[in-house]
């Protein structure tokens, strides 16, 4: 228990040292953190990396060291790239430490002393002044016009005026006034530490892209292993020895692993992240690019995201006095000012001062007595120029004034708009009675100019929106209505007459219809009921706590939503982690929020979220494009092995395993990356996000029923044509030179067919002739580079010999070039069929 003597003298140095040894330093506890080596190792042992490591080992066992080394290089490069992107991803709890100030002013041994904040102990007497950061959880013993900004903890933008006996929390800061307080909790026992623990324990869910890629990998791995096992059995039936059959099966398995898929995905996401950064959205986790495009529900804060974070005078009503007189008295009873172009003090009082300056209202009378705002009086007053000037909540000011007609109607009008309403009065004496009522002032934080359009785009895209804020419900509702977040075509709030100072707007429970404006206290305890209540468009939830935001994100995710959550303060960290994608403010947000987030808005604009969603959706479509491109190539790669097996070995292998690898990570890689940079279609934001499987029935039919067979047919026809023109007879063994020339022709046919396939994959509905060829210049460059690689792989004897092919004869080139029209015609026929049936995909 803190005695009066302790307040006057504080602890002795010896007692403080004893308590410090007992309780430990005033620092936030840190969770065990993985080192750089562990993080790097993690990138090398995820499922896809393990699959590639296994393929490398199989290649080595199969007597193909060149193939094994090439696959190892792919794994190492991708692991290093992912490590560099993710290294700073898990530091939110560490950043929370920086909110604890370095020093604190205490009373020790009967005198003021400056000590390190880590040396504070429970029972210490702390002296607070304007500008001080609160170093521990405190109980206020004496206050003198104290104003504390708690927005970093509560999310509420207004200034808090605590009284003696109230609490002040670590991480908040003093805006004005003075106080003496007693430390009641330090380090891990503070409220700030509780939020840090929430941030640590809120696990990041796997992104939709991770889930989809995992599914792709499992499918590919299963197919590769099954085909490898089948070919082992076939080789045995064809008379190969067990060892030879095993090595052959290993080669087939390696050939089916899409070595180029992982770098294509990683580098495509990186390019999309660069494009987002150019539009003021900085990606901190690469997979967030695609996840944001899959978003079905956005929970956005109000202050600074939908609004400019600037309190503004929106309305003023007076029965007789001029607006200048009303503002003059309001400013005199305030301490917040606009000084040197910068706001100092309470944002609301700064707004009053700005409006007074605009009207030329002088408020420089000498103040001889000040009675600061406190929660009990709910008003502030001063004596200046021999008169009393007073402002405060209307229900506390109006009873002190002479009766004024029309004031209640004006108060109701402002309250219905959700403005924060102040009543202003003055008197001829210092007594607060029989005052002259001057007028009402309504203030609000104006919305950003482009927010309404961005919200409209979200609705066109089928994305639900909710405002989740720590601010007053009426203020939140007013902004939501002004920017169009609330629906205009539905009934107003239900079940209450909404008095001006009512903190609760509805009771918890399923809405009957119309607008839904809630407070944190209204939210049901059951997460399932919470999800059902909030799963609608245009919800406003005010007065939320960090725990509320965490529950909201979890409840919406449990209903199948891909949730994007915005935030800027410490209080938002846990929810940012719980959401599928956390979005932090870059200009006004805290380091804690930025470190907990997947995406940082460099300009804090809600419109930047919509731009990022569009890019994310384009990325999802692009992933499908290059998956189609890769899998089509895989069909052509597998076909020579299938033909060899089905023919009982009478038809030689058209491609070698090293040629297959050259296709995967050589000629195919750049066109696939270019497809990953395909510009967004103008209709990308029309309709709900395509959050289904990356590989669905439509894609499988296109790959394995149309494009893949067409390319395989062109490949094998070119191979067989060169053999037959060279005098080969089925069943006979062709000479080494003829087989190498035919194999080089088959390789060229696959590469040239992929030229056409790359353009075909740009759209799921338009044939090549209807596309603007120059709209993706990267693809043109990639095709040109692919042509150069083709000439290198076949024209340089050492390289061609290593891969197992040779430069095709003139007739072979003619046959290989035939793959281009074959692919174009097959693609056009497929798309024409769907166009006639009217079942083409929405996003083209």
mmCIF file of C-alpha atoms in Angstrom, residues 85-441:
data_model
loop_
_atom_site.group_PDB
_atom_site.id
_atom_site.type_symbol
_atom_site.label_atom_id
_atom_site.label_comp_id
_atom_site.label_asym_id
_atom_site.label_seq_id
_atom_site.Cartn_x
_atom_site.Cartn_y
_atom_site.Cartn_z
ATOM 1 C CA UNK A 85 11.929 -11.787 -47.970
ATOM 2 C CA UNK A 86 10.777 -13.454 -44.747
ATOM 3 C CA UNK A 87 13.689 -12.689 -42.383
ATOM 4 C CA UNK A 88 11.993 -9.602 -40.903
ATOM 5 C CA UNK A 89 8.510 -11.091 -40.876
ATOM 6 C CA UNK A 90 8.195 -12.127 -37.211
ATOM 7 C CA UNK A 91 9.349 -9.137 -35.127
ATOM 8 C CA UNK A 92 6.159 -7.530 -33.877
ATOM 9 C CA UNK A 93 6.764 -8.484 -30.245
ATOM 10 C CA UNK A 94 10.323 -7.158 -30.456
ATOM 11 C CA UNK A 95 9.092 -3.817 -31.837
ATOM 12 C CA UNK A 96 6.766 -3.448 -28.865
ATOM 13 C CA UNK A 97 9.854 -2.907 -26.712
ATOM 14 C CA UNK A 98 10.543 0.363 -28.490
ATOM 15 C CA UNK A 99 7.351 1.846 -27.049
ATOM 16 C CA UNK A 100 8.932 1.733 -23.588
ATOM 17 C CA UNK A 101 10.874 4.981 -23.101
ATOM 18 C CA UNK A 102 14.538 4.997 -22.201
ATOM 19 C CA UNK A 103 14.132 7.149 -19.070
ATOM 20 C CA UNK A 104 11.590 7.975 -16.410
ATOM 21 C CA UNK A 105 11.372 10.696 -13.746
ATOM 22 C CA UNK A 106 10.735 9.329 -10.240
ATOM 23 C CA UNK A 107 10.916 10.468 -6.660
ATOM 24 C CA UNK A 108 13.737 8.649 -4.862
ATOM 25 C CA UNK A 109 15.207 9.471 -1.486
ATOM 26 C CA UNK A 110 12.895 12.498 -1.280
ATOM 27 C CA UNK A 111 14.154 14.096 -4.526
ATOM 28 C CA UNK A 112 13.448 14.002 -8.230
ATOM 29 C CA UNK A 113 15.623 11.538 -10.109
ATOM 30 C CA UNK A 114 15.951 10.438 -13.700
ATOM 31 C CA UNK A 115 16.395 6.668 -14.043
ATOM 32 C CA UNK A 116 16.279 4.151 -16.839
ATOM 33 C CA UNK A 117 12.759 2.921 -17.515
ATOM 34 C CA UNK A 118 13.971 -0.635 -17.001
ATOM 35 C CA UNK A 119 14.758 0.259 -13.366
ATOM 36 C CA UNK A 120 11.172 1.116 -12.418
ATOM 37 C CA UNK A 121 9.672 -1.068 -9.713
ATOM 38 C CA UNK A 122 6.184 -1.516 -8.357
ATOM 39 C CA UNK A 123 5.411 1.190 -5.816
ATOM 40 C CA UNK A 124 7.721 3.761 -7.408
ATOM 41 C CA UNK A 125 6.371 7.320 -7.499
ATOM 42 C CA UNK A 126 6.535 8.546 -11.102
ATOM 43 C CA UNK A 127 6.315 12.242 -12.045
ATOM 44 C CA UNK A 128 4.628 12.846 -15.380
ATOM 45 C CA UNK A 129 4.703 15.965 -17.538
ATOM 46 C CA UNK A 130 3.503 16.838 -21.030
ATOM 47 C CA UNK A 131 5.506 14.913 -23.620
ATOM 48 C CA UNK A 132 6.422 12.025 -21.314
ATOM 49 C CA UNK A 133 5.852 8.456 -22.410
ATOM 50 C CA UNK A 134 4.261 6.357 -19.665
ATOM 51 C CA UNK A 135 6.823 3.727 -18.686
ATOM 52 C CA UNK A 136 4.718 1.239 -16.709
ATOM 53 C CA UNK A 137 1.123 0.692 -15.668
ATOM 54 C CA UNK A 138 0.332 3.409 -13.126
ATOM 55 C CA UNK A 139 -2.332 4.474 -10.661
ATOM 56 C CA UNK A 140 -2.710 8.228 -10.737
ATOM 57 C CA UNK A 141 -2.418 9.846 -7.292
ATOM 58 C CA UNK A 142 -2.602 13.533 -8.272
ATOM 59 C CA UNK A 143 -3.591 15.063 -11.616
ATOM 60 C CA UNK A 144 -3.364 18.636 -12.826
ATOM 61 C CA UNK A 145 -5.160 19.177 -16.162
ATOM 62 C CA UNK A 146 -3.748 15.851 -17.355
ATOM 63 C CA UNK A 147 -4.418 14.707 -20.910
ATOM 64 C CA UNK A 148 -3.280 11.263 -22.094
ATOM 65 C CA UNK A 149 -3.267 9.874 -25.616
ATOM 66 C CA UNK A 150 -4.241 6.183 -25.365
ATOM 67 C CA UNK A 151 -4.874 5.636 -29.086
ATOM 68 C CA UNK A 152 -1.930 3.234 -29.332
ATOM 69 C CA UNK A 153 -3.770 0.893 -26.942
ATOM 70 C CA UNK A 154 -7.464 1.633 -27.418
ATOM 71 C CA UNK A 155 -7.611 2.813 -31.030
ATOM 72 C CA UNK A 156 -9.699 5.809 -29.917
ATOM 73 C CA UNK A 157 -8.511 9.099 -31.373
ATOM 74 C CA UNK A 158 -9.812 11.478 -28.692
ATOM 75 C CA UNK A 159 -7.775 12.682 -25.725
ATOM 76 C CA UNK A 160 -8.409 10.945 -22.374
ATOM 77 C CA UNK A 161 -8.684 13.032 -19.201
ATOM 78 C CA UNK A 162 -8.032 10.608 -16.318
ATOM 79 C CA UNK A 163 -8.794 11.576 -12.748
ATOM 80 C CA UNK A 164 -6.987 10.714 -9.526
ATOM 81 C CA UNK A 165 -7.402 6.995 -8.893
ATOM 82 C CA UNK A 166 -7.612 6.159 -12.604
ATOM 83 C CA UNK A 167 -5.021 4.090 -14.451
ATOM 84 C CA UNK A 168 -2.408 5.151 -16.984
ATOM 85 C CA UNK A 169 -0.913 2.389 -19.111
ATOM 86 C CA UNK A 170 2.566 1.679 -20.396
ATOM 87 C CA UNK A 171 3.053 2.762 -24.003
ATOM 88 C CA UNK A 172 0.672 5.751 -23.824
ATOM 89 C CA UNK A 173 1.958 9.303 -23.603
ATOM 90 C CA UNK A 174 1.081 12.536 -21.824
ATOM 91 C CA UNK A 175 -0.147 15.311 -24.103
ATOM 92 C CA UNK A 176 -0.652 18.006 -21.505
ATOM 93 C CA UNK A 177 -0.771 18.630 -17.779
ATOM 94 C CA UNK A 178 1.096 17.030 -14.912
ATOM 95 C CA UNK A 179 0.565 14.083 -12.610
ATOM 96 C CA UNK A 180 2.068 12.017 -9.834
ATOM 97 C CA UNK A 181 1.414 8.319 -10.051
ATOM 98 C CA UNK A 182 2.362 5.028 -8.430
ATOM 99 C CA UNK A 183 3.664 2.072 -10.430
ATOM 100 C CA UNK A 184 1.293 -0.892 -10.131
ATOM 101 C CA UNK A 185 2.709 -3.211 -12.833
ATOM 102 C CA UNK A 186 5.967 -3.468 -14.724
ATOM 103 C CA UNK A 187 7.413 -5.514 -17.579
ATOM 104 C CA UNK A 188 5.485 -8.655 -18.364
ATOM 105 C CA UNK A 189 2.603 -7.733 -16.045
ATOM 106 C CA UNK A 190 1.584 -4.562 -17.935
ATOM 107 C CA UNK A 191 -1.329 -4.318 -20.335
ATOM 108 C CA UNK A 192 1.149 -3.635 -23.122
ATOM 109 C CA UNK A 193 2.816 -6.983 -22.389
ATOM 110 C CA UNK A 194 -0.576 -8.658 -22.631
ATOM 111 C CA UNK A 195 -0.973 -7.292 -26.138
ATOM 112 C CA UNK A 196 2.562 -8.457 -26.934
ATOM 113 C CA UNK A 197 1.596 -11.973 -25.844
ATOM 114 C CA UNK A 198 -1.499 -11.825 -28.058
ATOM 115 C CA UNK A 199 0.733 -10.827 -30.953
ATOM 116 C CA UNK A 200 3.074 -13.750 -30.229
ATOM 117 C CA UNK A 201 0.348 -16.363 -29.826
ATOM 118 C CA UNK A 202 -1.807 -15.326 -32.790
ATOM 119 C CA UNK A 203 -0.459 -17.710 -35.404
ATOM 120 C CA UNK A 204 -0.357 -16.647 -39.022
ATOM 121 C CA UNK A 205 -2.754 -18.803 -41.052
ATOM 122 C CA UNK A 206 -1.534 -20.452 -44.247
ATOM 123 C CA UNK A 207 -2.321 -18.288 -47.255
ATOM 124 C CA UNK A 208 -4.688 -19.518 -49.970
ATOM 125 C CA UNK A 209 -1.711 -19.639 -52.326
ATOM 126 C CA UNK A 210 0.210 -21.869 -49.896
ATOM 127 C CA UNK A 211 -2.757 -24.216 -49.681
ATOM 128 C CA UNK A 212 -3.208 -24.309 -53.449
ATOM 129 C CA UNK A 213 0.490 -24.793 -54.219
ATOM 130 C CA UNK A 214 0.636 -27.534 -51.614
ATOM 131 C CA UNK A 215 -2.199 -29.268 -53.407
ATOM 132 C CA UNK A 216 -0.435 -28.864 -56.771
ATOM 133 C CA UNK A 217 2.770 -30.298 -55.345
ATOM 134 C CA UNK A 218 0.985 -33.296 -53.852
ATOM 135 C CA UNK A 219 -0.736 -34.003 -57.168
ATOM 136 C CA UNK A 220 2.495 -33.685 -59.144
ATOM 137 C CA UNK A 221 4.451 -35.787 -56.651
ATOM 138 C CA UNK A 222 1.801 -38.494 -56.700
ATOM 139 C CA UNK A 223 1.731 -38.584 -60.495
ATOM 140 C CA UNK A 224 5.539 -38.628 -60.747
ATOM 141 C CA UNK A 225 5.882 -41.497 -58.280
ATOM 142 C CA UNK A 226 3.052 -43.492 -59.839
ATOM 143 C CA UNK A 227 4.406 -43.073 -63.359
ATOM 144 C CA UNK A 228 7.927 -43.911 -62.185
ATOM 145 C CA UNK A 229 6.679 -47.109 -60.568
ATOM 146 C CA UNK A 230 4.710 -48.012 -63.694
ATOM 147 C CA UNK A 231 7.725 -47.515 -65.911
ATOM 148 C CA UNK A 232 9.842 -49.664 -63.628
ATOM 149 C CA UNK A 233 7.380 -52.501 -64.155
ATOM 150 C CA UNK A 234 7.198 -51.917 -67.917
ATOM 151 C CA UNK A 235 10.977 -51.866 -68.204
ATOM 152 C CA UNK A 236 11.098 -55.214 -66.427
ATOM 153 C CA UNK A 237 8.531 -56.637 -68.839
ATOM 154 C CA UNK A 238 10.575 -55.396 -71.797
ATOM 155 C CA UNK A 239 13.574 -57.377 -70.631
ATOM 156 C CA UNK A 240 15.653 -54.754 -68.819
ATOM 157 C CA UNK A 241 17.605 -55.858 -65.783
ATOM 158 C CA UNK A 242 16.437 -54.731 -62.320
ATOM 159 C CA UNK A 243 19.216 -52.145 -61.876
ATOM 160 C CA UNK A 244 18.749 -50.727 -65.380
ATOM 161 C CA UNK A 245 14.962 -50.645 -64.927
ATOM 162 C CA UNK A 246 15.297 -48.865 -61.595
ATOM 163 C CA UNK A 247 17.598 -46.185 -63.024
ATOM 164 C CA UNK A 248 15.250 -45.688 -65.977
ATOM 165 C CA UNK A 249 12.256 -45.271 -63.659
ATOM 166 C CA UNK A 250 14.206 -42.765 -61.586
ATOM 167 C CA UNK A 251 14.934 -40.736 -64.690
ATOM 168 C CA UNK A 252 11.248 -40.685 -65.643
ATOM 169 C CA UNK A 253 10.271 -39.566 -62.125
ATOM 170 C CA UNK A 254 12.822 -36.749 -62.192
ATOM 171 C CA UNK A 255 11.594 -35.694 -65.627
ATOM 172 C CA UNK A 256 8.039 -35.287 -64.319
ATOM 173 C CA UNK A 257 8.970 -33.026 -61.387
ATOM 174 C CA UNK A 258 8.325 -29.420 -62.582
ATOM 175 C CA UNK A 259 11.633 -27.932 -61.468
ATOM 176 C CA UNK A 260 10.733 -24.561 -62.992
ATOM 177 C CA UNK A 261 7.442 -24.190 -61.093
ATOM 178 C CA UNK A 262 8.888 -22.992 -57.779
ATOM 179 C CA UNK A 263 11.124 -20.244 -59.227
ATOM 180 C CA UNK A 264 8.309 -19.165 -61.519
ATOM 181 C CA UNK A 265 5.898 -18.741 -58.612
ATOM 182 C CA UNK A 266 8.462 -16.991 -56.408
ATOM 183 C CA UNK A 267 9.724 -14.563 -59.019
ATOM 184 C CA UNK A 268 6.232 -13.822 -60.331
ATOM 185 C CA UNK A 269 5.077 -12.923 -56.833
ATOM 186 C CA UNK A 270 8.165 -10.749 -56.395
ATOM 187 C CA UNK A 271 7.377 -8.829 -59.575
ATOM 188 C CA UNK A 272 3.767 -8.369 -58.486
ATOM 189 C CA UNK A 273 5.075 -7.067 -55.151
ATOM 190 C CA UNK A 274 7.163 -4.490 -57.017
ATOM 191 C CA UNK A 275 4.101 -3.379 -58.971
ATOM 192 C CA UNK A 276 2.153 -3.034 -55.727
ATOM 193 C CA UNK A 277 4.938 -0.952 -54.194
ATOM 194 C CA UNK A 278 4.684 1.399 -57.161
ATOM 195 C CA UNK A 279 1.025 1.867 -56.162
ATOM 196 C CA UNK A 280 1.892 2.583 -52.502
ATOM 197 C CA UNK A 281 1.318 -0.941 -51.172
ATOM 198 C CA UNK A 282 4.487 -2.517 -49.774
ATOM 199 C CA UNK A 283 4.390 -6.324 -49.512
ATOM 200 C CA UNK A 284 6.251 -7.857 -46.561
ATOM 201 C CA UNK A 285 5.322 -11.483 -47.302
ATOM 202 C CA UNK A 286 5.317 -12.564 -50.942
ATOM 203 C CA UNK A 287 2.314 -14.870 -50.631
ATOM 204 C CA UNK A 288 0.283 -11.871 -49.450
ATOM 205 C CA UNK A 289 0.208 -10.723 -53.079
ATOM 206 C CA UNK A 290 -2.124 -13.502 -54.121
ATOM 207 C CA UNK A 291 -3.927 -13.660 -50.767
ATOM 208 C CA UNK A 292 -5.085 -10.050 -51.029
ATOM 209 C CA UNK A 293 -6.537 -10.821 -54.436
ATOM 210 C CA UNK A 294 -8.572 -13.586 -52.801
ATOM 211 C CA UNK A 295 -9.957 -11.268 -50.096
ATOM 212 C CA UNK A 296 -13.694 -11.583 -49.534
ATOM 213 C CA UNK A 297 -13.969 -9.406 -46.395
ATOM 214 C CA UNK A 298 -12.065 -6.219 -45.504
ATOM 215 C CA UNK A 299 -12.162 -4.942 -41.914
ATOM 216 C CA UNK A 300 -10.917 -1.378 -41.983
ATOM 217 C CA UNK A 301 -10.137 1.113 -39.254
ATOM 218 C CA UNK A 302 -11.688 4.583 -39.459
ATOM 219 C CA UNK A 303 -9.092 7.087 -38.355
ATOM 220 C CA UNK A 304 -6.365 7.656 -40.916
ATOM 221 C CA UNK A 305 -7.615 5.023 -43.370
ATOM 222 C CA UNK A 306 -11.110 6.131 -44.305
ATOM 223 C CA UNK A 307 -10.505 9.581 -42.835
ATOM 224 C CA UNK A 308 -7.645 12.070 -42.883
ATOM 225 C CA UNK A 309 -7.060 11.817 -39.107
ATOM 226 C CA UNK A 310 -7.857 15.524 -38.758
ATOM 227 C CA UNK A 311 -10.715 16.788 -36.564
ATOM 228 C CA UNK A 312 -12.647 19.512 -38.380
ATOM 229 C CA UNK A 313 -15.510 21.821 -37.437
ATOM 230 C CA UNK A 314 -18.422 20.554 -39.507
ATOM 231 C CA UNK A 315 -21.375 22.538 -38.128
ATOM 232 C CA UNK A 316 -22.046 25.512 -35.891
ATOM 233 C CA UNK A 317 -25.409 26.738 -34.631
ATOM 234 C CA UNK A 318 -26.097 29.809 -32.516
ATOM 235 C CA UNK A 319 -29.371 31.439 -31.502
ATOM 236 C CA UNK A 320 -27.907 34.963 -31.486
ATOM 237 C CA UNK A 321 -24.122 35.123 -31.210
ATOM 238 C CA UNK A 322 -21.873 35.286 -34.237
ATOM 239 C CA UNK A 323 -19.790 32.206 -35.159
ATOM 240 C CA UNK A 324 -16.661 34.167 -34.251
ATOM 241 C CA UNK A 325 -17.970 34.780 -30.720
ATOM 242 C CA UNK A 326 -18.854 31.112 -30.270
ATOM 243 C CA UNK A 327 -15.427 29.968 -31.406
ATOM 244 C CA UNK A 328 -13.643 32.624 -29.372
ATOM 245 C CA UNK A 329 -15.127 31.331 -26.120
ATOM 246 C CA UNK A 330 -14.514 27.726 -27.198
ATOM 247 C CA UNK A 331 -10.835 28.417 -27.922
ATOM 248 C CA UNK A 332 -10.324 30.374 -24.716
ATOM 249 C CA UNK A 333 -11.497 27.366 -22.723
ATOM 250 C CA UNK A 334 -9.120 25.090 -24.656
ATOM 251 C CA UNK A 335 -5.380 24.474 -24.533
ATOM 252 C CA UNK A 336 -4.914 22.753 -27.902
ATOM 253 C CA UNK A 337 -3.479 25.023 -30.585
ATOM 254 C CA UNK A 338 -2.153 25.065 -34.117
ATOM 255 C CA UNK A 339 1.390 26.324 -33.528
ATOM 256 C CA UNK A 340 3.915 26.865 -36.290
ATOM 257 C CA UNK A 341 1.777 24.875 -38.695
ATOM 258 C CA UNK A 342 1.738 21.872 -36.368
ATOM 259 C CA UNK A 343 -1.075 20.678 -34.076
ATOM 260 C CA UNK A 344 -0.263 20.755 -30.352
ATOM 261 C CA UNK A 345 -2.651 19.161 -27.870
ATOM 262 C CA UNK A 346 -6.100 17.645 -28.201
ATOM 263 C CA UNK A 347 -7.038 17.247 -31.909
ATOM 264 C CA UNK A 348 -10.548 18.482 -31.152
ATOM 265 C CA UNK A 349 -9.271 21.693 -29.567
ATOM 266 C CA UNK A 350 -6.793 22.159 -32.400
ATOM 267 C CA UNK A 351 -9.734 21.974 -34.813
ATOM 268 C CA UNK A 352 -11.534 24.692 -32.842
ATOM 269 C CA UNK A 353 -8.440 26.880 -33.000
ATOM 270 C CA UNK A 354 -8.055 26.350 -36.759
ATOM 271 C CA UNK A 355 -11.675 27.368 -37.363
ATOM 272 C CA UNK A 356 -11.290 30.415 -35.127
ATOM 273 C CA UNK A 357 -8.212 31.484 -37.073
ATOM 274 C CA UNK A 358 -10.120 31.061 -40.319
ATOM 275 C CA UNK A 359 -12.893 33.361 -39.067
ATOM 276 C CA UNK A 360 -10.458 35.855 -37.557
ATOM 277 C CA UNK A 361 -11.753 35.273 -34.016
ATOM 278 C CA UNK A 362 -9.168 36.640 -31.576
ATOM 279 C CA UNK A 363 -8.712 34.498 -28.459
ATOM 280 C CA UNK A 364 -5.690 36.054 -26.762
ATOM 281 C CA UNK A 365 -7.287 37.342 -23.538
ATOM 282 C CA UNK A 366 -5.240 36.622 -20.436
ATOM 283 C CA UNK A 367 -6.546 33.607 -18.561
ATOM 284 C CA UNK A 368 -6.695 34.262 -14.853
ATOM 285 C CA UNK A 369 -8.263 30.982 -13.779
ATOM 286 C CA UNK A 370 -8.584 27.606 -15.450
ATOM 287 C CA UNK A 371 -10.909 24.733 -14.601
ATOM 288 C CA UNK A 372 -9.796 21.828 -16.842
ATOM 289 C CA UNK A 373 -12.057 19.180 -18.251
ATOM 290 C CA UNK A 374 -12.635 16.142 -16.091
ATOM 291 C CA UNK A 375 -14.851 13.079 -16.515
ATOM 292 C CA UNK A 376 -17.236 14.160 -13.787
ATOM 293 C CA UNK A 377 -17.867 17.724 -14.947
ATOM 294 C CA UNK A 378 -17.503 16.851 -18.649
ATOM 295 C CA UNK A 379 -16.740 20.474 -19.406
ATOM 296 C CA UNK A 380 -13.830 22.917 -19.273
ATOM 297 C CA UNK A 381 -13.958 26.581 -18.321
ATOM 298 C CA UNK A 382 -11.676 29.562 -17.848
ATOM 299 C CA UNK A 383 -11.907 33.082 -16.528
ATOM 300 C CA UNK A 384 -10.430 35.475 -19.075
ATOM 301 C CA UNK A 385 -10.982 39.194 -19.501
ATOM 302 C CA UNK A 386 -13.173 39.172 -16.421
ATOM 303 C CA UNK A 387 -15.690 36.739 -17.948
ATOM 304 C CA UNK A 388 -16.279 33.013 -17.749
ATOM 305 C CA UNK A 389 -15.926 30.998 -20.960
ATOM 306 C CA UNK A 390 -17.098 27.380 -20.973
ATOM 307 C CA UNK A 391 -17.439 24.445 -23.361
ATOM 308 C CA UNK A 392 -18.436 20.826 -22.833
ATOM 309 C CA UNK A 393 -20.979 18.083 -23.374
ATOM 310 C CA UNK A 394 -24.398 19.620 -24.078
ATOM 311 C CA UNK A 395 -26.131 17.722 -21.298
ATOM 312 C CA UNK A 396 -23.760 19.275 -18.733
ATOM 313 C CA UNK A 397 -23.656 22.801 -20.166
ATOM 314 C CA UNK A 398 -27.303 23.453 -21.047
ATOM 315 C CA UNK A 399 -28.593 23.119 -17.431
ATOM 316 C CA UNK A 400 -26.253 25.983 -16.473
ATOM 317 C CA UNK A 401 -27.689 28.331 -19.126
ATOM 318 C CA UNK A 402 -30.764 30.424 -19.488
ATOM 319 C CA UNK A 403 -33.406 28.704 -21.580
ATOM 320 C CA UNK A 404 -32.854 28.977 -25.319
ATOM 321 C CA UNK A 405 -35.534 27.952 -27.853
ATOM 322 C CA UNK A 406 -34.500 25.633 -30.691
ATOM 323 C CA UNK A 407 -31.393 24.239 -29.058
ATOM 324 C CA UNK A 408 -32.764 20.709 -28.600
ATOM 325 C CA UNK A 409 -33.780 20.474 -32.250
ATOM 326 C CA UNK A 410 -30.324 21.603 -33.376
ATOM 327 C CA UNK A 411 -28.676 19.181 -30.955
ATOM 328 C CA UNK A 412 -30.776 16.314 -32.323
ATOM 329 C CA UNK A 413 -29.897 17.280 -35.894
ATOM 330 C CA UNK A 414 -26.158 17.218 -35.188
ATOM 331 C CA UNK A 415 -26.405 14.030 -33.149
ATOM 332 C CA UNK A 416 -28.259 12.279 -35.945
ATOM 333 C CA UNK A 417 -25.315 13.095 -38.188
ATOM 334 C CA UNK A 418 -23.025 11.458 -35.644
ATOM 335 C CA UNK A 419 -20.990 14.594 -35.026
ATOM 336 C CA UNK A 420 -19.185 15.141 -31.774
ATOM 337 C CA UNK A 421 -21.210 18.033 -30.331
ATOM 338 C CA UNK A 422 -19.918 20.685 -27.954
ATOM 339 C CA UNK A 423 -22.011 23.331 -26.224
ATOM 340 C CA UNK A 424 -20.403 26.752 -25.628
ATOM 341 C CA UNK A 425 -21.486 29.353 -23.055
ATOM 342 C CA UNK A 426 -20.164 32.407 -21.185
ATOM 343 C CA UNK A 427 -21.008 34.350 -18.041
ATOM 344 C CA UNK A 428 -20.346 37.714 -16.500
ATOM 345 C CA UNK A 429 -18.968 36.206 -13.301
ATOM 346 C CA UNK A 430 -16.722 33.256 -12.445
ATOM 347 C CA UNK A 431 -19.710 31.254 -11.247
ATOM 348 C CA UNK A 432 -21.051 28.533 -13.526
ATOM 349 C CA UNK A 433 -24.728 29.503 -13.352
ATOM 350 C CA UNK A 434 -27.220 31.644 -15.237
ATOM 351 C CA UNK A 435 -24.888 31.556 -18.246
ATOM 352 C CA UNK A 436 -25.473 32.973 -21.716
ATOM 353 C CA UNK A 437 -25.738 30.109 -24.186
ATOM 354 C CA UNK A 438 -23.651 30.889 -27.271
ATOM 355 C CA UNK A 439 -24.096 27.881 -29.542
ATOM 356 C CA UNK A 440 -23.358 24.302 -30.572
ATOM 357 C CA UNK A 441 -20.292 23.138 -32.481
#
